[in-house]
PDB file of C-alpha atoms in Angstrom:
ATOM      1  CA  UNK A 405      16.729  15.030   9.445  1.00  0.00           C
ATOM      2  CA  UNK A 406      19.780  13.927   7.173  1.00  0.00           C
ATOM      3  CA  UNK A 407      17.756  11.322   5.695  1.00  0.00           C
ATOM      4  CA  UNK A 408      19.066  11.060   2.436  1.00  0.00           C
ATOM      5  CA  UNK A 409      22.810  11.065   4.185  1.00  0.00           C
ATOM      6  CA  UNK A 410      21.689   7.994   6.194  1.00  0.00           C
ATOM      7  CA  UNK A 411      21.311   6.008   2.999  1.00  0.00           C
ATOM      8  CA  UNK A 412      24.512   6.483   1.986  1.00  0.00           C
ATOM      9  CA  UNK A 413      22.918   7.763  -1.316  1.00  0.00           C
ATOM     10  CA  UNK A 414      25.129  11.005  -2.567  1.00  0.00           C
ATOM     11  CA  UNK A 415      23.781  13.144  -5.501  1.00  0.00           C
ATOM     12  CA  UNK A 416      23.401  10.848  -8.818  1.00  0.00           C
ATOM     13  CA  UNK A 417      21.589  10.726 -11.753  1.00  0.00           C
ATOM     14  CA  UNK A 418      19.426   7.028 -11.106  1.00  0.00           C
ATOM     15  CA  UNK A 419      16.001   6.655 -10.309  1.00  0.00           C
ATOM     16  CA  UNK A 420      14.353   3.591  -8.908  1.00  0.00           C
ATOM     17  CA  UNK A 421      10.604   4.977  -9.872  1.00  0.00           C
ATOM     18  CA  UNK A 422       9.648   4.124 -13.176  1.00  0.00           C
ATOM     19  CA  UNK A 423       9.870   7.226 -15.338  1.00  0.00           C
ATOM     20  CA  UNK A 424       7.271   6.016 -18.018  1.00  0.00           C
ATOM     21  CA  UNK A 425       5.037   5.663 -14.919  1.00  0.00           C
ATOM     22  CA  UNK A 426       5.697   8.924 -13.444  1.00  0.00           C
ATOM     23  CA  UNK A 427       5.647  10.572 -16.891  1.00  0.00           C
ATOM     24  CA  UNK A 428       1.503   9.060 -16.405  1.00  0.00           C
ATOM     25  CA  UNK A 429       0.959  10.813 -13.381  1.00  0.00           C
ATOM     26  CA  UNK A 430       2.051  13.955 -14.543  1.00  0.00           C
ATOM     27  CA  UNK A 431      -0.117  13.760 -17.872  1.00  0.00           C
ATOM     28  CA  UNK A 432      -3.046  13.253 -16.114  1.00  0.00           C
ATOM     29  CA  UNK A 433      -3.003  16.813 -14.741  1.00  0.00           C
ATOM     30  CA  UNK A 434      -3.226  18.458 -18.310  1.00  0.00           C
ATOM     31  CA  UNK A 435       0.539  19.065 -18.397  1.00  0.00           C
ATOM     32  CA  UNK A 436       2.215  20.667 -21.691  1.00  0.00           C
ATOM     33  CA  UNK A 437       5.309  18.831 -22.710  1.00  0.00           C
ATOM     34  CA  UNK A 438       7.075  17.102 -20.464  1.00  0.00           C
ATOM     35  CA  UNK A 439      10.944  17.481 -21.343  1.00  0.00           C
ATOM     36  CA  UNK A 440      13.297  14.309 -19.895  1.00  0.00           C
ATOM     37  CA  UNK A 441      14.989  17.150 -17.651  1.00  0.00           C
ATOM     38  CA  UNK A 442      11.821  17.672 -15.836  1.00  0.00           C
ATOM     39  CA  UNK A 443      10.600  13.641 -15.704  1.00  0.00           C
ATOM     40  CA  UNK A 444      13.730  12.962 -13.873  1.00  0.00           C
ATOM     41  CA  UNK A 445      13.260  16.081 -11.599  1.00  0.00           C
ATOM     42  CA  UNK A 446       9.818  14.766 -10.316  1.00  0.00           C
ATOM     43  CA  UNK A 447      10.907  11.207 -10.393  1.00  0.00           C
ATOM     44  CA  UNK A 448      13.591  12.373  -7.704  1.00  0.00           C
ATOM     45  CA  UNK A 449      11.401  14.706  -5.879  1.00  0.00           C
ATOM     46  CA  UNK A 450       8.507  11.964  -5.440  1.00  0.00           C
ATOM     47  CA  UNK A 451      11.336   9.353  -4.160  1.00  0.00           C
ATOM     48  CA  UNK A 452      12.509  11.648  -1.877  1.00  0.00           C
ATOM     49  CA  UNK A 453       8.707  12.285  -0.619  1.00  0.00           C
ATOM     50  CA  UNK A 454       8.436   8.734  -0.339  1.00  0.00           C
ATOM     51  CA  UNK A 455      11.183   8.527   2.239  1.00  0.00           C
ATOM     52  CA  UNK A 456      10.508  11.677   3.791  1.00  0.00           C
ATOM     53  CA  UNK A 457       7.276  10.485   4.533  1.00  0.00           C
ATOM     54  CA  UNK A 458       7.986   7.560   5.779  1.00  0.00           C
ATOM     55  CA  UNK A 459      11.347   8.701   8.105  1.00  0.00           C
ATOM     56  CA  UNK A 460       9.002  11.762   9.686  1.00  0.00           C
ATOM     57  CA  UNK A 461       5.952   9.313  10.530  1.00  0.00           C
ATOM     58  CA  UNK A 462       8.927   7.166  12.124  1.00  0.00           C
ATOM     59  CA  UNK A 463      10.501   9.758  14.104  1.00  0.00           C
ATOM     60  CA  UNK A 464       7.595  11.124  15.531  1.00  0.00           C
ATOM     61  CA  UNK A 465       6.283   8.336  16.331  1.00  0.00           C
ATOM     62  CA  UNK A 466       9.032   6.443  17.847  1.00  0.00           C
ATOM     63  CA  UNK A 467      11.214   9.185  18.843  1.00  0.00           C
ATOM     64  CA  UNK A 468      14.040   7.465  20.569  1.00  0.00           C
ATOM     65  CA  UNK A 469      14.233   4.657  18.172  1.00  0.00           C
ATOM     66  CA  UNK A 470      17.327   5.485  15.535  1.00  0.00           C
ATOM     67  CA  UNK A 471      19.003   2.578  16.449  1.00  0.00           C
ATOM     68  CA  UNK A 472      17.808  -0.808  15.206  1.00  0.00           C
ATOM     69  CA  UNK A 473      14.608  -1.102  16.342  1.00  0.00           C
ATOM     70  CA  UNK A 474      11.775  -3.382  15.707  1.00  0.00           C
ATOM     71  CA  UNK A 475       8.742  -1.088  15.782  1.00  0.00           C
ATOM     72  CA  UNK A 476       6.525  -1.183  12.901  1.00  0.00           C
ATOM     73  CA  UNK A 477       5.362   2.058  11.054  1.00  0.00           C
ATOM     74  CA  UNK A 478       1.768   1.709  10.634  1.00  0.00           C
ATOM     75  CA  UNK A 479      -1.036   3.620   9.191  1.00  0.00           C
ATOM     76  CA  UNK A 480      -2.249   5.447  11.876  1.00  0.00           C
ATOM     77  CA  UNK A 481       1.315   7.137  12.230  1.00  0.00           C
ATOM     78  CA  UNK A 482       1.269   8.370   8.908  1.00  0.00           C
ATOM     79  CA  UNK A 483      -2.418  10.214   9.067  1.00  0.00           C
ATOM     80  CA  UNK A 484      -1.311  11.603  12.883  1.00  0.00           C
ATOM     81  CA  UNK A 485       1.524  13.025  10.583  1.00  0.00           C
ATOM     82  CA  UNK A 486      -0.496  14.635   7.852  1.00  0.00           C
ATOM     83  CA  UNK A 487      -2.694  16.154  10.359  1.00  0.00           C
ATOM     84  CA  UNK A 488       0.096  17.283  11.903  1.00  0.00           C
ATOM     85  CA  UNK A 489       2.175  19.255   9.237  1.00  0.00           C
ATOM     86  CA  UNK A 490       1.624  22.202   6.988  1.00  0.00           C
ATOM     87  CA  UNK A 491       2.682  21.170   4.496  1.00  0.00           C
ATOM     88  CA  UNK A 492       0.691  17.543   4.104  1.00  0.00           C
ATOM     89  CA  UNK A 493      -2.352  19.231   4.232  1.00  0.00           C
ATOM     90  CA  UNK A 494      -3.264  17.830   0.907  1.00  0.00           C
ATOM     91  CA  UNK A 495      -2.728  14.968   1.818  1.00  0.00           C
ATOM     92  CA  UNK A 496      -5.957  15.112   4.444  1.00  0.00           C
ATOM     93  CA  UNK A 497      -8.005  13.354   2.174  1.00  0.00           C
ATOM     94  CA  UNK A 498      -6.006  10.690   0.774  1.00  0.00           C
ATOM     95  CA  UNK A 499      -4.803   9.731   4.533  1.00  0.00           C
ATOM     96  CA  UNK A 500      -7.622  10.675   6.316  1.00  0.00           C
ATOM     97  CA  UNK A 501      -8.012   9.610   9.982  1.00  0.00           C
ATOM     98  CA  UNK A 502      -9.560   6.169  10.611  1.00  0.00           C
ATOM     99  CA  UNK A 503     -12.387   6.822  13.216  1.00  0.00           C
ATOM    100  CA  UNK A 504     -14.824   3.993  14.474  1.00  0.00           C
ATOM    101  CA  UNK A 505     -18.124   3.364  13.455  1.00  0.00           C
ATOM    102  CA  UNK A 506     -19.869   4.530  16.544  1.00  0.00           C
ATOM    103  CA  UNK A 507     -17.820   7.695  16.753  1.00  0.00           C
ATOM    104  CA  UNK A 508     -19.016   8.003  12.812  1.00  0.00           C
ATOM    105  CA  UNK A 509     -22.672   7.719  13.649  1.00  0.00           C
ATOM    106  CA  UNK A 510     -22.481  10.025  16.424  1.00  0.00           C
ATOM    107  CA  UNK A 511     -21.036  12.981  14.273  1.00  0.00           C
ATOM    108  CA  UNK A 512     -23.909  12.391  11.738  1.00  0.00           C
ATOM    109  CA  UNK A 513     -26.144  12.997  14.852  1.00  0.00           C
ATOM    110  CA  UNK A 514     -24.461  16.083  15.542  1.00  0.00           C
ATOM    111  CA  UNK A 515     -24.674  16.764  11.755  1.00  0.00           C
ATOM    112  CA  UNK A 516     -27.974  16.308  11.743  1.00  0.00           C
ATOM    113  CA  UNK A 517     -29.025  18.081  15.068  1.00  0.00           C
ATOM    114  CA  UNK A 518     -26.785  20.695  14.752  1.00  0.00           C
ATOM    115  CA  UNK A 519     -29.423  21.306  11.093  1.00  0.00           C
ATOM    116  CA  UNK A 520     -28.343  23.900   8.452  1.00  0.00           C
ATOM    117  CA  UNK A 521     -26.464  21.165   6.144  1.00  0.00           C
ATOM    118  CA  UNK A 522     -27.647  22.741   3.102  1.00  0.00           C
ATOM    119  CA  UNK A 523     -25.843  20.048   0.903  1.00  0.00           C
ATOM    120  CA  UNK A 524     -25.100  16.491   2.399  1.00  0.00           C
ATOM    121  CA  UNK A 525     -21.561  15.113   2.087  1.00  0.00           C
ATOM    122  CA  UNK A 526     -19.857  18.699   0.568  1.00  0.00           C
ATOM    123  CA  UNK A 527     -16.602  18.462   1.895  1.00  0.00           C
ATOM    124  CA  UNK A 528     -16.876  17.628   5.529  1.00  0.00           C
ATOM    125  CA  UNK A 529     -14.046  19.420   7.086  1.00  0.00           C
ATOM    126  CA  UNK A 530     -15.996  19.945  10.303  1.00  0.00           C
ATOM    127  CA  UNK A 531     -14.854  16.195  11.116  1.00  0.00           C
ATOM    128  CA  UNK A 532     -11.822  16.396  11.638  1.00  0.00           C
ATOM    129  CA  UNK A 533     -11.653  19.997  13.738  1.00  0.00           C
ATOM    130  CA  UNK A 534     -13.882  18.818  16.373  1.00  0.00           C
ATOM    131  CA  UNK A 535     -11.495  17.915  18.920  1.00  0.00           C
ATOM    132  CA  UNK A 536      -9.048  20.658  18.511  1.00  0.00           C
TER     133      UNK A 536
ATOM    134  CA  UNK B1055      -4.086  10.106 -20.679  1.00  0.00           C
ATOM    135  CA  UNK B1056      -5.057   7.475 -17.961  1.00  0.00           C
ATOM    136  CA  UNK B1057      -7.244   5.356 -18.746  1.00  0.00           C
ATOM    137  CA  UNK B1058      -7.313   3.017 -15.880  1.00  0.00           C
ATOM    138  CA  UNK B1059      -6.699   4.422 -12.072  1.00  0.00           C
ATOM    139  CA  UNK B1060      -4.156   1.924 -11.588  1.00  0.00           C
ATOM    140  CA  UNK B1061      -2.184   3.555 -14.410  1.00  0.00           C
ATOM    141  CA  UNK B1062      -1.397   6.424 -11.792  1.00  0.00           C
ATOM    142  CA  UNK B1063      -0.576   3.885  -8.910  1.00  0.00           C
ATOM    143  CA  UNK B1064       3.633   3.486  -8.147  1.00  0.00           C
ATOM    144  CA  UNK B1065       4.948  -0.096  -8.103  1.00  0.00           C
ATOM    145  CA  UNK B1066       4.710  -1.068  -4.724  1.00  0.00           C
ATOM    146  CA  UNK B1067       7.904  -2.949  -4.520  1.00  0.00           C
ATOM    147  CA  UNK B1068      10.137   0.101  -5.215  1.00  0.00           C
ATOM    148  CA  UNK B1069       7.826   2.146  -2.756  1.00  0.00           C
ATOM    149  CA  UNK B1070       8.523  -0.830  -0.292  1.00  0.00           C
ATOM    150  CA  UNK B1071      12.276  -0.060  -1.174  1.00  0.00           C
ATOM    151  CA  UNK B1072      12.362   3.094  -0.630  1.00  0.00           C
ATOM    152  CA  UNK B1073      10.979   3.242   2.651  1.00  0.00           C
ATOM    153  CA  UNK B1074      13.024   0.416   4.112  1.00  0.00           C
ATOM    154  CA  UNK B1075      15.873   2.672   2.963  1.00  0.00           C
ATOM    155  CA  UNK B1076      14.903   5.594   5.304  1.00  0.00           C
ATOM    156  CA  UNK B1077      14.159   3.975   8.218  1.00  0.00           C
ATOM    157  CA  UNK B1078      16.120   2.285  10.740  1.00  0.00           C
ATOM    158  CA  UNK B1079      17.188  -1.380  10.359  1.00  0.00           C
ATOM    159  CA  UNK B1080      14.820  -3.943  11.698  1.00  0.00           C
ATOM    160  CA  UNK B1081      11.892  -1.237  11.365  1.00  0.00           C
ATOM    161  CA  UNK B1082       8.816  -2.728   9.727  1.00  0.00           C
ATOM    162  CA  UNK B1083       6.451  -1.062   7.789  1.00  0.00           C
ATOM    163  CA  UNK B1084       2.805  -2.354   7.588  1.00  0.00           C
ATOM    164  CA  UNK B1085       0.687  -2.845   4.485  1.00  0.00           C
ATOM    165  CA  UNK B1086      -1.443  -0.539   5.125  1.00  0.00           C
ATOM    166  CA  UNK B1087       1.113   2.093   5.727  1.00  0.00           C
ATOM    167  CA  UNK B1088       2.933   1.426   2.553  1.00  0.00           C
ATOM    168  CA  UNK B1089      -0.049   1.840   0.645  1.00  0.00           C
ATOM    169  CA  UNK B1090      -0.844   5.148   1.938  1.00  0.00           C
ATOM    170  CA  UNK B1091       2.427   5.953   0.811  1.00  0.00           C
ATOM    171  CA  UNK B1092       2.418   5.155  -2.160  1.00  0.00           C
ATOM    172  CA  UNK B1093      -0.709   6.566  -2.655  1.00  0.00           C
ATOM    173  CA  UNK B1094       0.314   9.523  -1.092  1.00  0.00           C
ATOM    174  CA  UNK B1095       3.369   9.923  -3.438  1.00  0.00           C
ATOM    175  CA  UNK B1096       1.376   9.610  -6.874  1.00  0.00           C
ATOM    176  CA  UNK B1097      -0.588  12.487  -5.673  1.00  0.00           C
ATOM    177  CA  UNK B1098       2.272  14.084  -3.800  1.00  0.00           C
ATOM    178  CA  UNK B1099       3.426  13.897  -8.255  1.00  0.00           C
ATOM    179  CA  UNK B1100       0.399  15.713  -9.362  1.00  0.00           C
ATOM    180  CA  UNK B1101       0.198  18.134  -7.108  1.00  0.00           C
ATOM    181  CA  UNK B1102       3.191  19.240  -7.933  1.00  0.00           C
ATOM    182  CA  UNK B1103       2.888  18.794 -11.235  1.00  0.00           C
ATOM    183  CA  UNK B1104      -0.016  21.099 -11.289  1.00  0.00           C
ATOM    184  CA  UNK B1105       1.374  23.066  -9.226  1.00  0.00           C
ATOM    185  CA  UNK B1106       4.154  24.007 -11.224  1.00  0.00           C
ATOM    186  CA  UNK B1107       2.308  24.452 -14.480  1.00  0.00           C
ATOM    187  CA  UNK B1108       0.293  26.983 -12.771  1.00  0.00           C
ATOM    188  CA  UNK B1109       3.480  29.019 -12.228  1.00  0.00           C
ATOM    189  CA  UNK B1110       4.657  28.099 -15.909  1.00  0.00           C
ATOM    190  CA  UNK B1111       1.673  29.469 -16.942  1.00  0.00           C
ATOM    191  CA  UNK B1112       1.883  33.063 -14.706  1.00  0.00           C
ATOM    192  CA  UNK B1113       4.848  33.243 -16.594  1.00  0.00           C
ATOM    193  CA  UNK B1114       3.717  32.490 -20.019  1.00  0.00           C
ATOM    194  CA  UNK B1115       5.553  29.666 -20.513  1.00  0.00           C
ATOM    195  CA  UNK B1116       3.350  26.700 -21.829  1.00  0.00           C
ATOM    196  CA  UNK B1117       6.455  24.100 -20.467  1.00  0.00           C
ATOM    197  CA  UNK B1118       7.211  23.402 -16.885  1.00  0.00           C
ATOM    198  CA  UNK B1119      11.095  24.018 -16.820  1.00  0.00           C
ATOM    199  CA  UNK B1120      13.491  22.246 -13.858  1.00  0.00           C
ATOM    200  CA  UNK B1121      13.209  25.701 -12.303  1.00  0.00           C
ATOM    201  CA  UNK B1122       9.090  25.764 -11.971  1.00  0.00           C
ATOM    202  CA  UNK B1123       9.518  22.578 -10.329  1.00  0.00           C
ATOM    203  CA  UNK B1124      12.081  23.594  -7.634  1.00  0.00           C
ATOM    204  CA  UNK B1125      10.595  26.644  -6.741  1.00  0.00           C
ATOM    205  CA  UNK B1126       7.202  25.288  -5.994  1.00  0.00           C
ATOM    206  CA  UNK B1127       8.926  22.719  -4.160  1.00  0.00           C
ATOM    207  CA  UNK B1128       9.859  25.884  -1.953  1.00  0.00           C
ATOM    208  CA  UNK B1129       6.332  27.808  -2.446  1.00  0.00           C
ATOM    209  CA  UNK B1130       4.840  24.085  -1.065  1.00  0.00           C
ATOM    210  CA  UNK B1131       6.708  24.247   1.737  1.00  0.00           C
ATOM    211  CA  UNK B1132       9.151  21.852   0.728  1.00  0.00           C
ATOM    212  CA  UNK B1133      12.299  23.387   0.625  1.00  0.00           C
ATOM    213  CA  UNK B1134      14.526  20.825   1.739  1.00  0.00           C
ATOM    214  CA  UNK B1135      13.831  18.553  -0.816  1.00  0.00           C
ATOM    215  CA  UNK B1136      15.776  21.500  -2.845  1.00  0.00           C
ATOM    216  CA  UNK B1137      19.395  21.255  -2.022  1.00  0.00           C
ATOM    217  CA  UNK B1138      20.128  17.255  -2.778  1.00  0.00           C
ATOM    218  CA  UNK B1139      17.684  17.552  -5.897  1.00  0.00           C
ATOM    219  CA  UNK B1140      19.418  20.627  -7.698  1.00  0.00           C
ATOM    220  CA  UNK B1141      22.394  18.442  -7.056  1.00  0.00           C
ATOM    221  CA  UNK B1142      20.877  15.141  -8.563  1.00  0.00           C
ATOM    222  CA  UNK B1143      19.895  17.500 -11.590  1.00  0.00           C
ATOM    223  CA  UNK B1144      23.773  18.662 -12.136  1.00  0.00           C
ATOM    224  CA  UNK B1145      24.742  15.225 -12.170  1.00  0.00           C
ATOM    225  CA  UNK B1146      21.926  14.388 -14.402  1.00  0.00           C
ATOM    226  CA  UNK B1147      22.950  17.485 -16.925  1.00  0.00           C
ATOM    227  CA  UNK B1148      26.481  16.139 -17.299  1.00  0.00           C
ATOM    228  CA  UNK B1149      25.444  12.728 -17.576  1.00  0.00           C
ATOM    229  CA  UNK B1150      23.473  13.836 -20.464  1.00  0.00           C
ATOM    230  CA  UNK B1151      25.873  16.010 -22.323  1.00  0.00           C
ATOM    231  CA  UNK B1152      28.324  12.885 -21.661  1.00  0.00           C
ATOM    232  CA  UNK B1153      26.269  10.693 -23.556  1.00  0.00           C
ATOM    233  CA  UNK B1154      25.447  13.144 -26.329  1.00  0.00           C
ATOM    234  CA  UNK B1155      29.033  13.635 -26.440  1.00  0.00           C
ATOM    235  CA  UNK B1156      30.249   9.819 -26.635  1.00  0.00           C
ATOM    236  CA  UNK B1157      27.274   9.316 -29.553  1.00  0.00           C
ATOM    237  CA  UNK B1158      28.695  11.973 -31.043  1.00  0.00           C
ATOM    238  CA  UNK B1159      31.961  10.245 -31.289  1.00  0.00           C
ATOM    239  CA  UNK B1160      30.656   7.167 -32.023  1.00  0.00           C
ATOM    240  CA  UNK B1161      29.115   8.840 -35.345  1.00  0.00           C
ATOM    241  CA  UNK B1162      32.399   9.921 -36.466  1.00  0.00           C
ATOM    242  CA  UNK B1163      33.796   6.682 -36.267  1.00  0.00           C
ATOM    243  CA  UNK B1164      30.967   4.794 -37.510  1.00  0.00           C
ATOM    244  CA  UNK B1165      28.607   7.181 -39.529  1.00  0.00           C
ATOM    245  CA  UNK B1166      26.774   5.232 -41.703  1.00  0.00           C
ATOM    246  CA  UNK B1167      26.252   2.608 -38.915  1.00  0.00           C
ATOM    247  CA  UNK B1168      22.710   3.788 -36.957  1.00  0.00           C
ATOM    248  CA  UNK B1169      21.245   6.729 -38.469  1.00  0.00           C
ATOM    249  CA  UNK B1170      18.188   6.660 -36.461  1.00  0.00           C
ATOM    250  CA  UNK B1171      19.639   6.993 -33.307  1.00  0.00           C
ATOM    251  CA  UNK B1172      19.161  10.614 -32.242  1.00  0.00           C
ATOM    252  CA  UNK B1173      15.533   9.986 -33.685  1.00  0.00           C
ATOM    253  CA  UNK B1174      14.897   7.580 -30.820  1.00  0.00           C
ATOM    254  CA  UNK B1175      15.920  10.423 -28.577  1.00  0.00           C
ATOM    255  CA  UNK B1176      13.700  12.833 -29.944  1.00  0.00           C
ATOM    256  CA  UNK B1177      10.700  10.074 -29.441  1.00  0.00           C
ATOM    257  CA  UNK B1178      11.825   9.996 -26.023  1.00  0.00           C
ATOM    258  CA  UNK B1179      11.526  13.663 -25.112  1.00  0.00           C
ATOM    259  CA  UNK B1180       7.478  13.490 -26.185  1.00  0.00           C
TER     260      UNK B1180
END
């Protein structure tokens, strides 16, 4: 879990994100003023997502892997993740699942058959709960 | 505002960075993977962006402070992001006040030298 310990990185003050760019992201959801203070602070916080992310997907999916390894962390790790955790759950959209065609086609069946879709493609959470 | 949907899209060679930097050595990351990340982490940004206006705004406070942001970090479930960042932030405050200080000096020495200086800061904090 020490993450941030394993890359040797103590507390400091530089980013590697691009504030101006983050600075974007945050306008675009009708944010007041955005002091420097508080740039930094999500500049940090969305680094540190970054590698949390991507060290969690790891771990669970190669568990006994900390020392070098050569496994490759690949997409489908990173959605079993966000289905996985609380706390990712907004990412369900953004990572969604990949499912094949075939299985696709056979939940519109169901869709379909099982009638009562008042509106069409309103978010389809049913999906993704079918097999739990 | 955005005008293109790239404009909210991370470079992809710090992302890349990043994520070599948390995982073990020799560990690869695919493309695919890396995008989702990165896409993940610009909206990982708004949310809590949004996030943390909403609880500026409970408040009545029309400006997210360094507190609304830590604090939904820990309503979000996030809470362990909280430690190292409140740490990054001290270091950030002094490294701040050190440079405000060390222009201040500089202006004593040399006042007639740049007087548009703290102007540029001010731009900065729009």
């Amino acid at each position: 879990m020490a993450e941030h310990d394993k890359s040797g990185r103590g507390p400091n003050s530089d980013t590697f994100l691009p504030l101006s760019r983050v600075r974007t992201i945050m306008k675009s959801s009708d944010t007041g003023l955005i002091t420097n203070e508080v740039l930094f602070l999500m500049t940090k916080c969305t680094e540190m997502f970054v590698q949390h992310l991507a060290s969690e997907a790891y771990m669970e999916s190669f568990p006994a892997s900390q020392q070098p390894s050569t496994e490759t962390l690949k997409y489908d790790h990173l959605s079993q993740l966000v289905n996985k955790r609380k706390n990712l759950e907004f990412l369900l959209q953004i990572v969604p699942e990949k499912i094949r065609v075939h299985e696709f086609q056979e939940m519109l069946r169901l869709n379909r058959s099982g009638g009562s879709d008042e509106e069409e493609d309103d978010d389809s959470g049913s999906g993704t709960e079918s097999d739990e | 505002m955005v005008e293109r949907i790239e404009d909210l899209n991370l470079p992809n060679a710090v992302i890349a960075r990043l994520i070599k930097e948390s995982l073990p050595d020799g560990a690869n990351v695919s493309k695919e993977a890396r995008a989702a990340i990165a896409r993940a982490a610009s909206v990982f940004a708004i949310f809590v962006t949004s996030s943390s206006t909403a609880l500026a705004h409970k408040q009545n406070h029309k400006t997210i402070t360094a507190k609304d942001i830590l604090q939904t970090l820990t309503e979000l479930d996030f809470e362990s992001f909280v430690p190292s960042l409140t740490q990054d932030l001290e270091v950030y405050r002094k490294m701040v006040k050190e440079k405000k200080e060390s222009k201040a000096n500089k202006k004593d020495a040399s006042s007639t030298e740049k007087p548009n200086s703290s102007a540029a800061t001010e731009e900065a904090a729009e």
